[in-house]
XYZ file of C-alpha atoms in Angstrom:
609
model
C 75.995 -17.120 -12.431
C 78.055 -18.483 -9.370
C 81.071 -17.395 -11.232
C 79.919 -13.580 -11.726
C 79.033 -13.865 -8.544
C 82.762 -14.652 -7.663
C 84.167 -12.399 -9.863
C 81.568 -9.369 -9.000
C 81.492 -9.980 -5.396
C 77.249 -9.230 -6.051
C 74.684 -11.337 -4.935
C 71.553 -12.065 -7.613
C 68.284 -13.786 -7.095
C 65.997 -15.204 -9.689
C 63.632 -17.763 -10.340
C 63.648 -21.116 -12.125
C 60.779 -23.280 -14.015
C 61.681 -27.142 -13.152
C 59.699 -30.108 -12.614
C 59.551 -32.848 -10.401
C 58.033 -35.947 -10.973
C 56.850 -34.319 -14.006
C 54.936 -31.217 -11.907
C 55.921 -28.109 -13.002
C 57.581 -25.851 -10.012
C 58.933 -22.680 -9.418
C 61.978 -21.968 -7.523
C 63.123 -18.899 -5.937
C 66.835 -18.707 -5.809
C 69.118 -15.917 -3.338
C 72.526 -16.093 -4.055
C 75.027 -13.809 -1.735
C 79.157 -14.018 -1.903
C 81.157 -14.641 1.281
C 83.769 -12.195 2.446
C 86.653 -12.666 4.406
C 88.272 -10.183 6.762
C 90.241 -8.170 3.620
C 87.280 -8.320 1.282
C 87.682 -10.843 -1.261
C 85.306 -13.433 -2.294
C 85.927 -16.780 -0.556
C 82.329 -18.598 -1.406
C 78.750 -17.658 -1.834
C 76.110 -19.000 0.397
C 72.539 -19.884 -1.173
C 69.063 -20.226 -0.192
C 66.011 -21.817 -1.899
C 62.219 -21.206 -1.505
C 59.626 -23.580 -3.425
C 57.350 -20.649 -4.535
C 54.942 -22.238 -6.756
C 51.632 -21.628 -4.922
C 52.769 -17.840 -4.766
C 53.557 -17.944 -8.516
C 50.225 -19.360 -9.553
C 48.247 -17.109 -7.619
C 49.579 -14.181 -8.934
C 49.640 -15.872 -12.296
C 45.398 -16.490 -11.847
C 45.592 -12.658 -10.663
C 46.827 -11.405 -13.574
C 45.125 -13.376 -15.506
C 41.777 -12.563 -13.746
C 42.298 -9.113 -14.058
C 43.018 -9.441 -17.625
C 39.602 -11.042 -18.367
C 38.031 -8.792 -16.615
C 39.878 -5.790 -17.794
C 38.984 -7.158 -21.686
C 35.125 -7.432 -20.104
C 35.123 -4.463 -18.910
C 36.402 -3.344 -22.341
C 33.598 -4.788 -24.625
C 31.058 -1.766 -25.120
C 33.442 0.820 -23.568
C 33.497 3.761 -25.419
C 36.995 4.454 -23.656
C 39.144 2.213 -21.513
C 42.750 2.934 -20.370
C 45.302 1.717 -17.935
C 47.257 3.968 -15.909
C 50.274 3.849 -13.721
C 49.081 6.441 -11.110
C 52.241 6.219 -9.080
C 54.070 7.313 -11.573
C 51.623 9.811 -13.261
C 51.873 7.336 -16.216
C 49.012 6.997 -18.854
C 50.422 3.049 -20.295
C 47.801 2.895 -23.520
C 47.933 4.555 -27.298
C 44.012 5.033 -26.337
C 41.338 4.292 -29.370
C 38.231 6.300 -28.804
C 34.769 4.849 -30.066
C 32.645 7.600 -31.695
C 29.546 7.215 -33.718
C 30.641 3.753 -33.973
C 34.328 4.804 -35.835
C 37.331 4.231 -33.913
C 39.830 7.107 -33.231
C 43.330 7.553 -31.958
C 42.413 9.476 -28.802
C 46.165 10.697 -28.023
C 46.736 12.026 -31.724
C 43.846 13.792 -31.369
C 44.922 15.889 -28.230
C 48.709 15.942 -29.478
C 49.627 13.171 -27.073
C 51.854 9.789 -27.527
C 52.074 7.179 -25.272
C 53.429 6.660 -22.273
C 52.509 10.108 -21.250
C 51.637 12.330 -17.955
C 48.033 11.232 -16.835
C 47.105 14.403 -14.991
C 48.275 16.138 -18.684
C 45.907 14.014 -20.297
C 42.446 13.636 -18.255
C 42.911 17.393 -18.385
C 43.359 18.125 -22.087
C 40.302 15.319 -22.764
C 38.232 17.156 -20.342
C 38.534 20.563 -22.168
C 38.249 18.989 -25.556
C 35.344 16.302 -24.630
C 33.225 18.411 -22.514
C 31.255 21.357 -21.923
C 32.619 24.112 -19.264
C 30.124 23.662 -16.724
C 30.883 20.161 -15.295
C 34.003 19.972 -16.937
C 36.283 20.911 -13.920
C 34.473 18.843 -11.379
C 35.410 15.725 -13.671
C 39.063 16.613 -13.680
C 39.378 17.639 -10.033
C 37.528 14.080 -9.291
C 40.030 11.917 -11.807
C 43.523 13.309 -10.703
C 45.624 10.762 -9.769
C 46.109 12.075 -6.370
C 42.372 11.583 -5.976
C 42.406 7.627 -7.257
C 45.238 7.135 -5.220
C 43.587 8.668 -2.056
C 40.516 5.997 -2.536
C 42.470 3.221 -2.984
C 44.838 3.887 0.840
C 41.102 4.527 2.139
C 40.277 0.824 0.869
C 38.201 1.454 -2.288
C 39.301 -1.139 -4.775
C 36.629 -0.735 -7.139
C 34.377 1.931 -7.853
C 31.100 2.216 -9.974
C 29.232 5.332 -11.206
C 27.009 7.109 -13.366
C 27.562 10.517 -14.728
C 25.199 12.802 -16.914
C 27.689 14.857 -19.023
C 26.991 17.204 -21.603
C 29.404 16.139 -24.483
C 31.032 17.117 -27.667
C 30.199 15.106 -30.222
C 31.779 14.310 -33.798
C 29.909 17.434 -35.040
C 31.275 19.515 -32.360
C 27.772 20.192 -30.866
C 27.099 19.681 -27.294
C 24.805 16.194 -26.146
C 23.872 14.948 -22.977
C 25.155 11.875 -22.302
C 24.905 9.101 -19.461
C 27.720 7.588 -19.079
C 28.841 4.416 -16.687
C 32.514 4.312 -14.919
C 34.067 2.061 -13.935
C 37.477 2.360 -12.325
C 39.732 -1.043 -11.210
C 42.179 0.122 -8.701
C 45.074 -2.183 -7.785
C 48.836 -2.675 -6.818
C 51.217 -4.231 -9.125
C 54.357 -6.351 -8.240
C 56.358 -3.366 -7.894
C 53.932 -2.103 -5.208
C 52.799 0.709 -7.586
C 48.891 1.621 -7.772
C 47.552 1.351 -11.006
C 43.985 1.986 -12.355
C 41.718 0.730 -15.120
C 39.193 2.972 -16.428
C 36.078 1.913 -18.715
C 33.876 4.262 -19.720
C 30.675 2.860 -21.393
C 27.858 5.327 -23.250
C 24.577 3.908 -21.902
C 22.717 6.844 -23.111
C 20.313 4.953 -25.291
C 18.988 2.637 -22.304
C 18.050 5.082 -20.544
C 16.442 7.357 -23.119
C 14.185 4.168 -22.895
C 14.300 3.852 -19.532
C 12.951 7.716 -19.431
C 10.375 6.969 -22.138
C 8.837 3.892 -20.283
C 9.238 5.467 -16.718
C 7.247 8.445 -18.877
C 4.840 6.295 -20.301
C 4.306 4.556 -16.499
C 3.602 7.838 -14.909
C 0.925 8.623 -17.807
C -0.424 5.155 -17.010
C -0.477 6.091 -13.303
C -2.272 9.361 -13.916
C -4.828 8.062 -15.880
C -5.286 5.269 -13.187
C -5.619 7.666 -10.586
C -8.046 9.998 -12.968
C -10.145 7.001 -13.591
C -10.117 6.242 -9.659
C -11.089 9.532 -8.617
C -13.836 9.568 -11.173
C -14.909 6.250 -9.733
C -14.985 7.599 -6.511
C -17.016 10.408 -7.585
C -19.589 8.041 -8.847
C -20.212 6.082 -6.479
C -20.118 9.103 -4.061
C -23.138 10.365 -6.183
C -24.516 6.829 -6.728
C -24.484 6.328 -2.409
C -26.094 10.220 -1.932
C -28.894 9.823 -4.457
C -29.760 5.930 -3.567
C -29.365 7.072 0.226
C -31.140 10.575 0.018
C -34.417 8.940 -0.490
C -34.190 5.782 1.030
C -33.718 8.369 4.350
C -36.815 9.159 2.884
C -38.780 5.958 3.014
C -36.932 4.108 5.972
C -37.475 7.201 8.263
C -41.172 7.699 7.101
C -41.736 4.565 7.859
C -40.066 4.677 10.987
C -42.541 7.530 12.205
C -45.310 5.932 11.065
C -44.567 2.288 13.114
C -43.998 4.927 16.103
C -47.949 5.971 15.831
C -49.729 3.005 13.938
C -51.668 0.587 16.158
C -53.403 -1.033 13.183
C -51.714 -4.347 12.529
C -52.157 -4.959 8.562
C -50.433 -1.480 8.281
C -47.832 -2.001 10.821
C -47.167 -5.027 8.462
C -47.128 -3.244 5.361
C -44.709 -0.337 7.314
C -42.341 -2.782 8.000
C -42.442 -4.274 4.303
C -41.773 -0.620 3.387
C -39.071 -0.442 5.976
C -37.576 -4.116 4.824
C -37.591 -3.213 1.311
C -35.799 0.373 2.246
C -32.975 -1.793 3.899
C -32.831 -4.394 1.507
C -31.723 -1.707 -0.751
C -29.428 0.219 1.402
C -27.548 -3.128 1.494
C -27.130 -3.467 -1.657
C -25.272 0.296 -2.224
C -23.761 -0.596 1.059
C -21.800 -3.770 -0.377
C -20.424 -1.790 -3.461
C -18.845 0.857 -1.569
C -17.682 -1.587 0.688
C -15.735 -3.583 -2.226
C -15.203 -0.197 -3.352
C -13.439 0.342 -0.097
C -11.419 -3.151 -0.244
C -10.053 -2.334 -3.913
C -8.738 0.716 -2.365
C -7.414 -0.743 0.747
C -9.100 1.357 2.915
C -11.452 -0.825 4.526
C -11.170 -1.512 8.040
C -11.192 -4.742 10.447
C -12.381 -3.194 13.725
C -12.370 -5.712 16.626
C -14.206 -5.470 19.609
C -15.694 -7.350 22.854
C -18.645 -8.992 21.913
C -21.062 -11.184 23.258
C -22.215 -13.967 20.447
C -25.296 -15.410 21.567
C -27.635 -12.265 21.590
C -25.903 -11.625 18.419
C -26.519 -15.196 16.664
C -30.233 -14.826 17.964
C -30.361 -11.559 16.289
C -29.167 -12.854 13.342
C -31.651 -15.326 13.635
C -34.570 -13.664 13.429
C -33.155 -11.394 10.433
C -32.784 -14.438 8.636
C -35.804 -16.196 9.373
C -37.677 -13.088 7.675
C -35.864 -13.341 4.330
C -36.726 -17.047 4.295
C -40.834 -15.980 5.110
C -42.731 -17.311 1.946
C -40.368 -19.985 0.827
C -40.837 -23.835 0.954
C -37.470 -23.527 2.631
C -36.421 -24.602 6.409
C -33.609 -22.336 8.339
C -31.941 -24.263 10.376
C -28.981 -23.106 12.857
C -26.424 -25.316 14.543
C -24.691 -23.834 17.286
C -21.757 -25.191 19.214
C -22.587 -25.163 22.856
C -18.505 -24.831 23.805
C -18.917 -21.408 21.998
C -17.349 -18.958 24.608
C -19.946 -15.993 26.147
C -17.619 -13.872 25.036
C -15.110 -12.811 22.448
C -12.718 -10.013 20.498
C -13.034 -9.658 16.748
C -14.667 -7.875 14.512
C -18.321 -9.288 14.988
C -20.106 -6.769 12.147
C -18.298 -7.857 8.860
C -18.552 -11.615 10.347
C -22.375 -10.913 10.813
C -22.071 -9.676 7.249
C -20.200 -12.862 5.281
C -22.710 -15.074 7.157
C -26.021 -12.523 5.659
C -24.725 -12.545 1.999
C -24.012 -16.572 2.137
C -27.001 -16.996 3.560
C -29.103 -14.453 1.345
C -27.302 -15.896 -1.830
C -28.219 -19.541 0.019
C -31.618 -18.573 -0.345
C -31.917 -16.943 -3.262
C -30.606 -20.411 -4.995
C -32.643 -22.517 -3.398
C -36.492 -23.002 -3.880
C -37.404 -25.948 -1.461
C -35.247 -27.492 1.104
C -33.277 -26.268 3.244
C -30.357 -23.827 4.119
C -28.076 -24.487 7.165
C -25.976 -22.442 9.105
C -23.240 -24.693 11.174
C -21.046 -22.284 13.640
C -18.662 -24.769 15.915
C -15.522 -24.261 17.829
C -12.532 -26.459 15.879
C -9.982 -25.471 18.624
C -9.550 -23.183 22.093
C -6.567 -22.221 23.400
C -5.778 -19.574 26.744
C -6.019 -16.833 24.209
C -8.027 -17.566 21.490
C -10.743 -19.710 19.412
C -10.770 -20.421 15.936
C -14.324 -20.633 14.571
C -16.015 -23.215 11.305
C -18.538 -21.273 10.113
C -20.386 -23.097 7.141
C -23.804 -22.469 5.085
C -25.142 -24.960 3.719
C -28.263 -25.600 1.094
C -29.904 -27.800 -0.972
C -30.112 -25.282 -3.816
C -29.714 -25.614 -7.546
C -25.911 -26.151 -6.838
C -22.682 -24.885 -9.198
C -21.559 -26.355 -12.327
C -17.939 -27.782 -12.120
C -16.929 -26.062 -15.042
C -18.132 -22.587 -13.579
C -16.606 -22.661 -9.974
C -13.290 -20.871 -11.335
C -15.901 -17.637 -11.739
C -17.829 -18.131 -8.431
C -16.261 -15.279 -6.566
C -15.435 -12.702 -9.515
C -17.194 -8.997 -9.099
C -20.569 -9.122 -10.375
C -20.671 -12.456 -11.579
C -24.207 -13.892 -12.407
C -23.137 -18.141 -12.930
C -25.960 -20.151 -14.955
C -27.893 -17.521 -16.590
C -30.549 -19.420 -18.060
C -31.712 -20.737 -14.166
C -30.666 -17.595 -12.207
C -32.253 -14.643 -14.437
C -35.271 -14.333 -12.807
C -33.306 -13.672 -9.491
C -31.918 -10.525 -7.874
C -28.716 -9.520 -6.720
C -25.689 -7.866 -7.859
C -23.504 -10.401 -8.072
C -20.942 -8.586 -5.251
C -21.978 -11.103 -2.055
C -19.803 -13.599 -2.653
C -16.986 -11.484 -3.429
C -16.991 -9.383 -0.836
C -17.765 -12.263 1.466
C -14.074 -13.451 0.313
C -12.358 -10.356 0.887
C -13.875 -10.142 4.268
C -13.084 -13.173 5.197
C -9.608 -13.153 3.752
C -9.057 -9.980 5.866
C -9.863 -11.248 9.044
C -7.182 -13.714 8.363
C -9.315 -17.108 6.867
C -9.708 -18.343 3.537
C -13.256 -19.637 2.262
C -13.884 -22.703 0.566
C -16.657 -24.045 -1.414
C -18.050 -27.617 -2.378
C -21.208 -28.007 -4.313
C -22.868 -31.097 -6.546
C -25.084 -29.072 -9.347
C -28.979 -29.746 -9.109
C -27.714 -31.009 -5.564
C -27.132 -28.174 -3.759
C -23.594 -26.096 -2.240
C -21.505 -25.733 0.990
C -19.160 -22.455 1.609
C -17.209 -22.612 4.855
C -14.411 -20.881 6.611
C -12.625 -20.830 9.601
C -11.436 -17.451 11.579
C -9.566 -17.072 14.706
C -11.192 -14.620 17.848
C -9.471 -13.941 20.517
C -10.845 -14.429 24.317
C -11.585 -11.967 26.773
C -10.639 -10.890 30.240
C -13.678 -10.410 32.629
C -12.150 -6.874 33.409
C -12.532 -5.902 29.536
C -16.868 -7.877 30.086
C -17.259 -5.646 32.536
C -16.317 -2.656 30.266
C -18.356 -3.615 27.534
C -21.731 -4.006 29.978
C -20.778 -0.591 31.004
C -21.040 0.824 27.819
C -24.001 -1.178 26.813
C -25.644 0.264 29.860
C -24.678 3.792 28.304
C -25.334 3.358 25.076
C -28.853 2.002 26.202
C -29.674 5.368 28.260
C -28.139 7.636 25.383
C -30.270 5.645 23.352
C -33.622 6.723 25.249
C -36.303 9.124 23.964
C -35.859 12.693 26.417
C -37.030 15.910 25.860
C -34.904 18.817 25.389
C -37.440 22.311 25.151
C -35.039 24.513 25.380
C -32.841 23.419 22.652
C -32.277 25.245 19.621
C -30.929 23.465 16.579
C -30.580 24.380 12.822
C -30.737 21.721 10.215
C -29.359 22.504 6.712
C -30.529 20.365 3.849
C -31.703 20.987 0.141
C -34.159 17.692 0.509
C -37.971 19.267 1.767
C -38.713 15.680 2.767
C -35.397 15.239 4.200
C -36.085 18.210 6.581
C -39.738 16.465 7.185
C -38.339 13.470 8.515
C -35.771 14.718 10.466
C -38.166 17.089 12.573
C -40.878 13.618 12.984
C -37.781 11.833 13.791
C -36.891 14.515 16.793
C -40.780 15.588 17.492
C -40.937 13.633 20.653
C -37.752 15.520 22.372
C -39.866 19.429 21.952
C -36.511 21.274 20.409
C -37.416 24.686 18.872
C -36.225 23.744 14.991
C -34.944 26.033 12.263
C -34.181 24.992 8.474
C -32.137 26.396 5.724
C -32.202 25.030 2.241
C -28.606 25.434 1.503
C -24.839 26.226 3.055
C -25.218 30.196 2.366
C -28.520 30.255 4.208
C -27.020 27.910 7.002
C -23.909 29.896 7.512
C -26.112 33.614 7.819
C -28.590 32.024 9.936
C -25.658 30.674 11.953
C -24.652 34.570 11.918
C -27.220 36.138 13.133
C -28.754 33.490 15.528
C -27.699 31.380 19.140
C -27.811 27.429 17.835
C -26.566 25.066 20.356
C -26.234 22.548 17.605
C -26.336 22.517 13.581
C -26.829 19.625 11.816
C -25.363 20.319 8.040
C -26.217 18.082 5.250
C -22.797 17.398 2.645
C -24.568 17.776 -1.072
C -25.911 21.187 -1.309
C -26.467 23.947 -3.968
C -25.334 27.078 -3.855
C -22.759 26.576 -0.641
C -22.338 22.628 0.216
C -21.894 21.719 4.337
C -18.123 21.565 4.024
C -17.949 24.999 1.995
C -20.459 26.556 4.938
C -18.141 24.718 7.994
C -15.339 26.649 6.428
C -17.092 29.585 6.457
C -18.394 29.585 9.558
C -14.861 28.730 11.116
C -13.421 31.689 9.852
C -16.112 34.270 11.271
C -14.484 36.679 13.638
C -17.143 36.071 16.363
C -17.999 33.443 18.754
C -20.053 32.402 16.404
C -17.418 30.549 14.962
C -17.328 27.524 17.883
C -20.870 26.824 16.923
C -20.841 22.949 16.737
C -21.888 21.147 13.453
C -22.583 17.346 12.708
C -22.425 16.327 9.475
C -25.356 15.151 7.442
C -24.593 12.447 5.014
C -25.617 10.241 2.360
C -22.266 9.618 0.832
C -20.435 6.691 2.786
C -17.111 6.219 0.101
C -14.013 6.281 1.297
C -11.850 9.336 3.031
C -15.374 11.732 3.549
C -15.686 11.581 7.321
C -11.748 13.059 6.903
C -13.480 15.301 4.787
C -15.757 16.257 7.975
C -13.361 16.689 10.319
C -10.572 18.305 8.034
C -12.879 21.071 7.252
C -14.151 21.555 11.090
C -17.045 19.783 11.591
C -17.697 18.166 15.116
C -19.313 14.774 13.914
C -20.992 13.118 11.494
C -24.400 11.184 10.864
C -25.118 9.121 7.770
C -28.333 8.562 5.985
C -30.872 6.964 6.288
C -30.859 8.551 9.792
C -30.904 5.741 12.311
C -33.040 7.363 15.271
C -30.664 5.476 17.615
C -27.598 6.905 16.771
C -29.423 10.336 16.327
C -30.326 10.114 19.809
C -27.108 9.385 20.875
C -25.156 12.666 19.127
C -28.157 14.462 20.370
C -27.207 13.846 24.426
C -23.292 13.652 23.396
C -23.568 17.428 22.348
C -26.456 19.075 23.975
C -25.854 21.045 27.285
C -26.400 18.309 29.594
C -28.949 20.750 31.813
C -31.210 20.750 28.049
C -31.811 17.025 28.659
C -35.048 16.286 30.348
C -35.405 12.050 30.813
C -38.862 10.934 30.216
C -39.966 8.510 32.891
């Protein structure tokens, strides 16, 4: 070399495999001839750079790029490499159709090398249908791939949904994955690697199961709604006529001085409520299934509430050899913020199922402060009872939905199994977890803990503000010059309501149904219209509508819903179709009251002294 570099006056460079010390090296060798002041060749000067690192790399470059080029491969329908600086398709291309392997360029009257633009065009028109045909080409010219890879795009992954030509020369949709390799070689030319792979049959499946998931999810919500619907009958004919019974019994405790009837009133009135729990603790798992339940916190004050409580529970234990006993921490604050109802409720339904399972002894309710912080105090809340207690083997099932454990010793008892269950979603919502220990034929302990949150004496303040209100709205007034409609298919429904009201004097009018309702509402001046929900002919939402839509002033007429359906969504129901407010049944002369001075002209009201 040194001597055609002499002779040639032409410097070469080139690269040598050696070892040293038995390592294999490369060596990159620059050899230039020395001139002197006439031109001829008086010695050549040389340089050498160790380049073995560089070598290897690009060595494990080209070799990673091979691997994954024959990866990329496996499955493809078509894979090619292309030089796209030169407009140079580098492959004799074999096409995989219906599983038979074809000389792509022979087909189209091509040999390799050849133009790539020529090519992606002529397989284009041959492969594909007209209408996405040119958008395919346009995207593939070279000038495009070349474009991506100066913006930085190295690599780039697709799917396409192409109507294609198949062996039979009929047109079938296909979905189809690209993927295209962009690189540079050594010559600093771009070149690209295109797979395309025929994934049509996955997602044929993919499209029958999403198919078959939608179906599923149809018939789920189908079998919700007609759940829904159910219990929205099962709440309005349970609550209908317990309305019935509790507010009878209500009217009659208002006038009865005798005391062995006032007793058997308020046996009437227990068993009435008794009852209305029950419906009352399936639509509220109802509610929890559909996630529409709601933790609603509020100030509270815990001791009248615990006394309350008390006295509830000291009832349902009347006529049992059984002694109720509460311990109450005496670091309990006056005054917290939670949601004080559904705690009230958990404590009821483990002390109700406490006493149900346990015929002598005792049942013990334990509430105690475990810490207190500036903000907030986490509660242990147990009950406790010397009851028939739960076999080992069946404490797995203790909180399922409607669950009845130990058949043979709990038949003769009532219940619906739901208490417990609900009792754990409750709890589990307010942020606790309850627990359970029990020793069968011993008796059982369920306890949780649950954090409240303290209160500010500006927010105590508030609350005894509003008590204050809600005691005066709560009063008994009269109101003479009121007129009010009430709508309702139920004769005894309508009974009860006017005993409920007697004492406030209103002048009363009644309509059996919506269409009655909405043409007394017509032709007559109501200052308020109370509108049952279930009706014949026109229900209360069909008759709001109807009445909202009348041209006169008529129109602004207020209505409260009457209700005995409590599921989930209906007081959107109300309001969505124009109704004011809403009361549900059994009427609760309290609340009744209140709506009644909320939306009477204030100058109606009258206060009894």
């Amino acid at each position: 070399m040194d001597k055609e570099i002499l002779e040639t006056g032409t410097g070469r460079q080139y690269v040598i495999k050696t070892e040293v010390n038995g390592i294999p090296k490369y060596i990159d060798i620059i050899k230039e001839p020395v001139m002197d002041g006439d031109g001829n060749t008086i010695g050549i000067v040389g340089l050498m750079n160790d380049v073995t690192m560089a070598t290897q790399e690009l060595s494990n470059k080209l070799e990673n790029e091979k691997a994954y080029q024959e990866a990329m491969r496996a499955g493809a329908f078509l894979a090619y490499n292309v030089n796209l600086s030169k407009d140079i398709l580098k492959d004799d291309l074999k096409e995989i159709i219906d599983g038979k392997e074809l000389n792509l360029l022979d087909i189209l009257g091509m040999k390799a090398p050849c133009g790539y633009n020529e090519f992606i065009t002529k397989w284009a028109n041959t492969a594909m249908k007209e209408g996405p045909r040119q958008g395919f080409i346009d995207y593939h010219l070279r000038e495009r791939l070349i474009s991506l890879y100066n913006s930085g795009q190295s690599e780039i992954s697709q799917e396409l949904s192409i109507e294609m030509i198949n062996s039979e020369g009929n047109p079938e949709l296909l979905w189809i994955n690209e993927n295209i390799l962009l690189m540079q070689n050594v010559d600093k030319e771009v070149m690209a690697f295109i797979t395309l792979k025929n994934i049509t049959e996955e997602r044929v499946k993919e499209q029958k199961m999403r198919k078959q998931l939608e179906e599923a999810v149809k018939e789920a919500v189908m079998a919700n709604k007609a759940k829904d619907q159910f219990l929205a009958n099962t709440s309005h004919e349970i609550r209908t006529p317990m309305n019935a019974v509790i507010g009878m019994a209500e009217v009659l405790l208002r006038e009865e001085t005798d005391p062995r009837k006032i007793e058997y009133l308020n046996n009437i009135k227990a068993a009435g409520v008794h009852l209305l729990g029950i419906i009352n603790n399936i639509l509220d798992f109802s509610k929890i299934e559909s996630g529409k339940i709601e933790i609603i916190p509020e100030v509270y004050e815990i001791r009248p509430r615990l006394d309350r409580l008390t006295k509830l529970l000291e009832e349902r234990v009347s006529g049992k050899d059984v002694e109720l006993i509460f311990d109450v921490d005496e670091r309990l604050p006056q005054f917290m913020y939670g949601d004080a109802t559904r705690i009230r409720q958990v404590i009821i339904n483990l002390v109700n199922n406490a006493i149900k399972f346990t015929e002598k002894g005792f049942v013990k309710v334990t509430v105690r402060v475990e810490e207190i912080t500036d903000t907030e105090v986490t509660e242990f809340i147990c009950v406790e009872d010397s009851g028939i207690g739960i076999k080992e083997e069946e404490m797995d099932q203790l909180f399922g939905a409607f669950n009845r454990l130990d058949k043979e010793k709990t038949a003769g008892i009532e219940g619906t199994g739901l208490g417990l269950t609900l009792s754990k979603q409750l709890v589990e919502l307010m942020g606790g977890n309850i627990q359970v220990e029990s020793e069968y034929g011993v008796g059982t302990k369920f306890f949780f803990t649950i954090k409240q949150g303290l209160v500010e004496e500006s927010k105590i303040k508030e609350k005894n503000d509003l008590e204050k209100k809600n005691e005066q709205d709560e009063k008994l007034f009269k109101a003479p010059k009121a007129r009010v409609l009430i709508a309702d298919d139920s004769a005894v429904n309508i009974k009860v309501f006017k005993a409920l009201v007697a004492p406030l004097e209103m002048q009363i009018d009644t309509a059996e149904n919506g269409k009655i309702a909405a043409d007394m509402i017509e032709k007559n001046e109501y200052d308020l219209v109370f509108m049952d929900h279930m009706m014949p002919v026109m229900n209360g939402i069909e008759a709001t509508k109807y009445v909202r839509q009348l041209e006169s002033d008529k129109r602004d007429v207020l209505i409260i819903a009457l209700t005995a359906n409590a599921v989930v969504g209906v007081k959107e129901q109300f309001i969505e179709a124009g109704m004011n407010d809403f009361i549900s049944k059994p009427i609760q002369i309290k609340e009744l009251l209140s709506v009644l001075r909320k939306y009477l002209p204030s100058e109606y009201i009258e206060e009894i002294s």
